[in-house]
């Protein structure tokens, strides 16, 4: 009996210790909570504080996610470089074939039609062999003997293919597999998403438990006057907004900024500084213009939502009060009011869609200007011999790689903006103080 009670006491002690540790972690998180009146940076810091893992295994997963993000950045730079060298190797082969064809034409033109001319058939064959065989193959074949002809033919057929395929084509294929393309994620991104799932689940549990624990600690007056449906919506939107904000910043915005810095640094060191300056100016103009136009669209969207609510309210009231409308013969008056409300809504909707079209036109114009200026520099460098065809291909590939994710920057900004509003409502709920509070140390 005494041993069982001792085991029960140990279990209770362990449970109490676990509860105390959870309370300590909860109070520690509440110290870093956003408070009404603070800015958005403090709100974002509170969101990251909730997502930060509290166990060793989750911290290991988070570190692995960061390693995979950095590996993706390296692959994003390696793929265009491999593509550049692949194009250069294949273009060199095309030029060799063209020069070989011209040499064959020269030999055919210089060879007499009759066999009784100056050169014998053996000499003609030797001349053709010297002109049509690349220098590398001639030097490599100086020590070859005439034995094992079949083996030599097999090596000659395989060697050009392997020299073209390895290493740049192979590196590009590996980079494409790891990075993905054509709108699909590669191996690294999928593994990162799998590692990130338990971290977001743990953050969801912490946020939900903190909110419900705080609600249970509030006084009776709050619960008497509370709106349960509204509180549940605030909780649902707040938890999802924290996860969305952290994921967008860590896996979309921050990697894109790193890609821009790495690309500009590489273009400055390996090509011409003017190319890096063009890319930097284009991207630096792209982001603030997108933010400004998106902010304006957000203001118009608020007005449009208010007008839409007014239009729907007028239609609902008209149908609910059908008898009154018919009794006073106010059909024309109600239809005129509904038509006026619809016109106001459509006017706001026009500006909202117009700003979307304006955003697309501004983004397309900036990308075109950056591409045109960069190609002018690349073509000028190629004409002067300071740049190659592969450098031009590298510039175009990097431009596409940088600007395609930037087209989603406006969507990311709107999602983060909406998420911050939802988080603000949840943090305001967490900042609510009970009217009756226990004294410190009360059991």
CSV table of N, CA, C and O in Angstrom, one decimal, residues 142-182:
chain,number,residue,atom,x,y,z
A,142,UNK,N,47.9,10.4,-81.4
A,142,UNK,CA,49.2,10.2,-81.9
A,142,UNK,C,49.9,8.9,-81.5
A,142,UNK,O,50.6,8.3,-82.2
A,143,UNK,N,49.6,8.5,-80.3
A,143,UNK,CA,50.2,7.2,-79.8
A,143,UNK,C,49.3,6.0,-80.1
A,143,UNK,O,49.7,4.9,-79.6
A,144,UNK,N,48.2,6.1,-80.7
A,144,UNK,CA,47.3,5.0,-81.0
A,144,UNK,C,47.9,4.1,-82.1
A,144,UNK,O,48.6,4.6,-83.0
A,145,UNK,N,47.7,2.9,-82.0
A,145,UNK,CA,48.1,1.9,-83.1
A,145,UNK,C,46.9,1.5,-83.9
A,145,UNK,O,45.8,1.9,-83.5
A,146,UNK,N,47.1,0.8,-84.9
A,146,UNK,CA,46.0,0.4,-85.8
A,146,UNK,C,45.2,-0.8,-85.2
A,146,UNK,O,44.2,-1.2,-85.8
A,147,UNK,N,45.7,-1.4,-84.1
A,147,UNK,CA,45.0,-2.6,-83.6
A,147,UNK,C,43.7,-2.2,-82.8
A,147,UNK,O,43.6,-1.1,-82.4
A,148,UNK,N,42.9,-3.2,-82.7
A,148,UNK,CA,41.6,-3.0,-82.0
A,148,UNK,C,40.8,-1.9,-82.5
A,148,UNK,O,40.5,-0.9,-81.9
A,149,UNK,N,40.4,-2.0,-83.8
A,149,UNK,CA,39.6,-0.9,-84.5
A,149,UNK,C,38.2,-0.8,-83.9
A,149,UNK,O,37.8,0.3,-83.7
A,150,UNK,N,37.6,-1.9,-83.5
A,150,UNK,CA,36.2,-1.8,-83.0
A,150,UNK,C,36.2,-1.0,-81.6
A,150,UNK,O,35.3,-0.2,-81.4
A,151,UNK,N,37.2,-1.2,-80.8
A,151,UNK,CA,37.3,-0.5,-79.5
A,151,UNK,C,37.5,1.0,-79.8
A,151,UNK,O,36.9,1.8,-79.1
A,152,UNK,N,38.4,1.3,-80.7
A,152,UNK,CA,38.7,2.7,-81.0
A,152,UNK,C,37.4,3.4,-81.5
A,152,UNK,O,37.1,4.6,-81.2
A,153,UNK,N,36.6,2.7,-82.4
A,153,UNK,CA,35.4,3.3,-82.9
A,153,UNK,C,34.4,3.6,-81.8
A,153,UNK,O,33.8,4.6,-81.7
A,154,UNK,N,34.3,2.6,-80.8
A,154,UNK,CA,33.4,2.8,-79.7
A,154,UNK,C,33.8,3.9,-78.8
A,154,UNK,O,33.0,4.7,-78.4
A,155,UNK,N,35.1,4.1,-78.5
A,155,UNK,CA,35.6,5.2,-77.7
A,155,UNK,C,35.3,6.5,-78.4
A,155,UNK,O,34.9,7.5,-77.8
A,156,UNK,N,35.6,6.6,-79.7
A,156,UNK,CA,35.4,7.8,-80.5
A,156,UNK,C,33.9,8.2,-80.5
A,156,UNK,O,33.6,9.4,-80.5
A,157,UNK,N,33.0,7.2,-80.5
A,157,UNK,CA,31.6,7.5,-80.5
A,157,UNK,C,31.1,8.0,-79.1
A,157,UNK,O,30.2,8.8,-79.0
A,158,UNK,N,31.7,7.4,-78.1
A,158,UNK,CA,31.3,7.8,-76.7
A,158,UNK,C,31.9,9.0,-76.1
A,158,UNK,O,31.3,9.8,-75.4
A,159,UNK,N,33.2,9.2,-76.5
A,159,UNK,CA,34.0,10.4,-75.9
A,159,UNK,C,33.3,11.7,-76.2
A,159,UNK,O,33.2,12.5,-75.2
A,160,UNK,N,32.9,12.1,-77.4
A,160,UNK,CA,32.3,13.4,-77.6
A,160,UNK,C,31.0,13.6,-76.7
A,160,UNK,O,30.8,14.7,-76.2
A,161,UNK,N,30.2,12.5,-76.6
A,161,UNK,CA,29.0,12.6,-75.8
A,161,UNK,C,29.3,12.9,-74.4
A,161,UNK,O,28.7,13.8,-73.7
A,162,UNK,N,30.2,12.1,-73.8
A,162,UNK,CA,30.6,12.3,-72.4
A,162,UNK,C,31.2,13.6,-72.1
A,162,UNK,O,31.0,14.3,-71.1
A,163,UNK,N,32.0,14.1,-73.1
A,163,UNK,CA,32.7,15.4,-72.9
A,163,UNK,C,31.6,16.5,-72.9
A,163,UNK,O,31.8,17.6,-72.2
A,164,UNK,N,30.5,16.4,-73.6
A,164,UNK,CA,29.4,17.4,-73.7
A,164,UNK,C,28.5,17.2,-72.5
A,164,UNK,O,28.0,18.2,-71.9
A,165,UNK,N,28.3,16.0,-72.0
A,165,UNK,CA,27.3,15.8,-71.0
A,165,UNK,C,27.9,16.1,-69.6
A,165,UNK,O,27.2,16.6,-68.7
A,166,UNK,N,29.2,15.7,-69.4
A,166,UNK,CA,29.8,15.9,-68.1
A,166,UNK,C,30.8,17.1,-68.2
A,166,UNK,O,31.6,17.2,-69.1
A,167,UNK,N,30.8,18.0,-67.2
A,167,UNK,CA,29.9,18.0,-66.0
A,167,UNK,C,28.7,18.9,-66.0
A,167,UNK,O,27.8,18.7,-65.2
A,168,UNK,N,28.6,19.8,-67.0
A,168,UNK,CA,27.6,20.9,-66.9
A,168,UNK,C,26.2,20.4,-67.1
A,168,UNK,O,25.3,20.8,-66.4
A,169,UNK,N,26.0,19.5,-68.1
A,169,UNK,CA,24.6,19.0,-68.3
A,169,UNK,C,24.2,18.2,-67.1
A,169,UNK,O,23.0,18.3,-66.6
A,170,UNK,N,25.1,17.4,-66.5
A,170,UNK,CA,24.7,16.6,-65.3
A,170,UNK,C,24.5,17.5,-64.1
A,170,UNK,O,23.5,17.3,-63.4
A,171,UNK,N,25.3,18.5,-63.9
A,171,UNK,CA,25.0,19.5,-62.8
A,171,UNK,C,23.7,20.2,-63.0
A,171,UNK,O,23.0,20.4,-62.0
A,172,UNK,N,23.4,20.6,-64.2
A,172,UNK,CA,22.1,21.3,-64.4
A,172,UNK,C,20.9,20.4,-64.1
A,172,UNK,O,19.9,20.8,-63.5
A,173,UNK,N,21.0,19.1,-64.5
A,173,UNK,CA,19.9,18.2,-64.3
A,173,UNK,C,19.7,17.9,-62.8
A,173,UNK,O,18.6,17.9,-62.2
A,174,UNK,N,20.9,17.8,-62.1
A,174,UNK,CA,20.8,17.6,-60.6
A,174,UNK,C,20.2,18.8,-59.9
A,174,UNK,O,19.3,18.7,-59.0
A,175,UNK,N,20.6,20.0,-60.4
A,175,UNK,CA,20.1,21.3,-59.8
A,175,UNK,C,18.6,21.4,-60.1
A,175,UNK,O,17.9,21.9,-59.2
A,176,UNK,N,18.2,21.1,-61.3
A,176,UNK,CA,16.8,21.1,-61.6
A,176,UNK,C,15.9,20.2,-60.7
A,176,UNK,O,14.8,20.5,-60.3
A,177,UNK,N,16.5,19.0,-60.5
A,177,UNK,CA,15.8,18.0,-59.7
A,177,UNK,C,15.7,18.5,-58.2
A,177,UNK,O,14.6,18.4,-57.6
A,178,UNK,N,16.7,19.1,-57.7
A,178,UNK,CA,16.7,19.6,-56.3
A,178,UNK,C,15.9,20.9,-56.2
A,178,UNK,O,15.2,21.1,-55.1
A,179,UNK,N,15.9,21.7,-57.2
A,179,UNK,CA,15.3,23.0,-57.1
A,179,UNK,C,13.8,23.0,-57.6
A,179,UNK,O,12.9,23.7,-57.1
A,180,UNK,N,13.6,22.2,-58.6
A,180,UNK,CA,12.3,22.2,-59.3
A,180,UNK,C,12.2,23.3,-60.3
A,180,UNK,O,13.1,24.1,-60.5
A,181,UNK,N,11.1,23.3,-61.0
A,181,UNK,CA,10.9,24.3,-62.1
A,181,UNK,C,9.5,24.2,-62.7
A,181,UNK,O,8.8,23.3,-62.4
A,182,UNK,N,9.2,25.2,-63.5
A,182,UNK,CA,7.9,25.2,-64.2
A,182,UNK,C,6.8,25.2,-63.2
A,182,UNK,O,5.8,24.6,-63.4
